[in-house]
mmCIF file of C-alpha atoms and ligand atoms in Angstrom:
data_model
loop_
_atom_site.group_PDB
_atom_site.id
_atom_site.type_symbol
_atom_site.label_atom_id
_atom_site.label_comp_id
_atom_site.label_asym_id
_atom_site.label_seq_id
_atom_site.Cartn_x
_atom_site.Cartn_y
_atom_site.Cartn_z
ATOM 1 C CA UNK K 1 1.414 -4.920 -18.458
ATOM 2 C CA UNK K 2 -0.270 -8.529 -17.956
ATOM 3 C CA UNK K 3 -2.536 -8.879 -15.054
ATOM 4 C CA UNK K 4 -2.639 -11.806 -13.156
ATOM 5 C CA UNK K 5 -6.363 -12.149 -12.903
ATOM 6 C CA UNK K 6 -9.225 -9.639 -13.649
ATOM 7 C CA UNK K 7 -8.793 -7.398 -10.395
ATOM 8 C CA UNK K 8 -5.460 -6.560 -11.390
ATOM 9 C CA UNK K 9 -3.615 -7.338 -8.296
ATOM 10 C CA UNK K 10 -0.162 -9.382 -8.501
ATOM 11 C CA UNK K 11 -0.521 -12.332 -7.032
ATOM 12 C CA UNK K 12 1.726 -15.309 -5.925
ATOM 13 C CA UNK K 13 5.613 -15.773 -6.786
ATOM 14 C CA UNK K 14 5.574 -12.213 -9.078
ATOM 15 C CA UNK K 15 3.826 -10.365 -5.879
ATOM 16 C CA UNK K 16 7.095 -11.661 -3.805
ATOM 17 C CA UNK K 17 9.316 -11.023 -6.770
ATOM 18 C CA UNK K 18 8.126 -7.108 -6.711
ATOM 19 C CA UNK K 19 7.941 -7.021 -3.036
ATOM 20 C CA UNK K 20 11.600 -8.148 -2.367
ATOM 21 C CA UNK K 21 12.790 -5.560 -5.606
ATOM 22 C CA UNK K 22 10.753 -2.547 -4.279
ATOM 23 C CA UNK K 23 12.107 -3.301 -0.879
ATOM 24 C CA UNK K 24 15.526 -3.425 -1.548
ATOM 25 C CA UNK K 25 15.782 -0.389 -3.951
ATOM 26 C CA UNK K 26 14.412 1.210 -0.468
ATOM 27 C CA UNK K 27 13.834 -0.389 2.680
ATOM 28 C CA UNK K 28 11.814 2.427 4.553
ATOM 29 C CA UNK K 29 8.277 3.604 4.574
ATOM 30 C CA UNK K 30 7.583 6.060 2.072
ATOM 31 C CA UNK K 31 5.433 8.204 4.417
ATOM 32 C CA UNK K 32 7.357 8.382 7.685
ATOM 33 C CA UNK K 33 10.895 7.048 6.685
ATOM 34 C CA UNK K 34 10.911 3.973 9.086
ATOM 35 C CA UNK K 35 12.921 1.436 8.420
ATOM 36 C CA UNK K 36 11.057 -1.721 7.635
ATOM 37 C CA UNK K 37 11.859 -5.903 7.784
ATOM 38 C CA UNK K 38 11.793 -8.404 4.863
ATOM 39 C CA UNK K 39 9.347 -9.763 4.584
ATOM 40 C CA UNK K 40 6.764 -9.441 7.462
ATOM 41 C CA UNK K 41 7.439 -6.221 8.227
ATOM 42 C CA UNK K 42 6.113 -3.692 5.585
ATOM 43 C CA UNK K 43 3.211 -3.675 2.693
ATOM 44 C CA UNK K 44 3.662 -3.186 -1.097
ATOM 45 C CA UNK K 45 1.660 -0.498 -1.880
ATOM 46 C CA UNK K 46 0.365 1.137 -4.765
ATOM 47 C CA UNK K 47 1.335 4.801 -5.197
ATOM 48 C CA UNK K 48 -2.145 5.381 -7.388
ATOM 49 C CA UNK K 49 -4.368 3.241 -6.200
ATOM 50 C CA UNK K 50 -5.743 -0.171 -8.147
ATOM 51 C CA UNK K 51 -9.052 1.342 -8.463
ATOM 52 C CA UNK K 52 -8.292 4.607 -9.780
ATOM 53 C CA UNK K 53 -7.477 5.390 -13.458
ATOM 54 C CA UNK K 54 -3.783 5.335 -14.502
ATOM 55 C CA UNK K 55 -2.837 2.718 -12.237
ATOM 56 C CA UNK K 56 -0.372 0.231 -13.140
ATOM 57 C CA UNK K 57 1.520 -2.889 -11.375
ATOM 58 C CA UNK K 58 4.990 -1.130 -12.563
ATOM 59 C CA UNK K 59 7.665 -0.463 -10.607
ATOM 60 C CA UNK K 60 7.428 2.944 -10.332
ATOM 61 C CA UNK K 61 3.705 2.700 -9.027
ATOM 62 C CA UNK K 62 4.961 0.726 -6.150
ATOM 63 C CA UNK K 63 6.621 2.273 -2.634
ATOM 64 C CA UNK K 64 7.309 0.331 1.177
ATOM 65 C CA UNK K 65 4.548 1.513 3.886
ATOM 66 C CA UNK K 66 4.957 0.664 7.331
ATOM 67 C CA UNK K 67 1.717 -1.009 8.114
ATOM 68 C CA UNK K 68 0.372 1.802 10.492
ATOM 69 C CA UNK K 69 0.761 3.763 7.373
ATOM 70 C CA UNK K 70 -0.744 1.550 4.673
ATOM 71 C CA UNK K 71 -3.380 1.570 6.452
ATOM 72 C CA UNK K 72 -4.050 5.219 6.833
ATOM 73 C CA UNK K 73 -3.278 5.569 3.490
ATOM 74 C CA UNK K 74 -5.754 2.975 2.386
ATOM 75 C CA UNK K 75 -8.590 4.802 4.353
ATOM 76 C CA UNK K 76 -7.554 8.160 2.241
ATOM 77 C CA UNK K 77 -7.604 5.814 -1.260
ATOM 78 C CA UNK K 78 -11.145 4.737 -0.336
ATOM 79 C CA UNK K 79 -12.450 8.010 -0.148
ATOM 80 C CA UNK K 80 -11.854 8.607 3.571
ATOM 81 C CA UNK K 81 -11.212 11.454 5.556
ATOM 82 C CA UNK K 82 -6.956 11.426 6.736
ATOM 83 C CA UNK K 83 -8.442 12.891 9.882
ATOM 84 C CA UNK K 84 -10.270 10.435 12.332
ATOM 85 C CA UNK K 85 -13.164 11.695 14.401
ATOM 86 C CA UNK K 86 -14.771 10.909 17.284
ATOM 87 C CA UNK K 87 -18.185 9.814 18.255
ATOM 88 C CA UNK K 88 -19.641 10.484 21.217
ATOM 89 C CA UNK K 89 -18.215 7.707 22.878
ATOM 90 C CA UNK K 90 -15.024 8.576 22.059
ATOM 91 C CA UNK K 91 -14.120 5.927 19.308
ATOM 92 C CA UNK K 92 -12.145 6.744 16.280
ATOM 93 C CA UNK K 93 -15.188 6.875 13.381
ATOM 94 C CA UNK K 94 -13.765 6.465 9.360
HETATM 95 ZN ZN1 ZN E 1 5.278 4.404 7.955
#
């Protein structure tokens, strides 16, 4: 697999090519099943994450996420606890 540029991320006319192929092999977020719009409504997401070993731009590393989940699921991929806690003022802490 060629990378675009050294941080591996797809960039440009091949980052809309895979986004409109993942989407329409399956149009729903692969967490909670909602159905998602093309192409505003969803994020391509990386089913092992960039950073982490074993990663590829394929296909079959790639699934839909709703962008409520992307970006829970980014918190978890950063080392972040699922669960959000509070702080004494009540606000969601990372
Ligand atoms: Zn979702």
């Amino acid at each position: 697999m060629a990378y675009d540029n050294s941080d591996g991320r797809l960039r440009g006319r091949k980052l809309q090519a895979a986004r409109l192929r993942i989407w329409s092999a399956n149009p729903h977020c692969a967490r909670c099943g909602k159905l998602v719009a093309f192409p505003g409504g969803f994020e391509l997401d990386h089913i092992t994450a960039l950073h982490k070993e074993g990663s590829t731009n394929d296909d079959d590393n790639m699934q839909v996420l709703c962008p409520p989940c992307h970006v829970k699921k980014s918190a978890v991929d950063m080392g972040y606890k699922e669960r959000a806690k509070f702080d004494a003022a009540g606000r969601v802490v990372w």
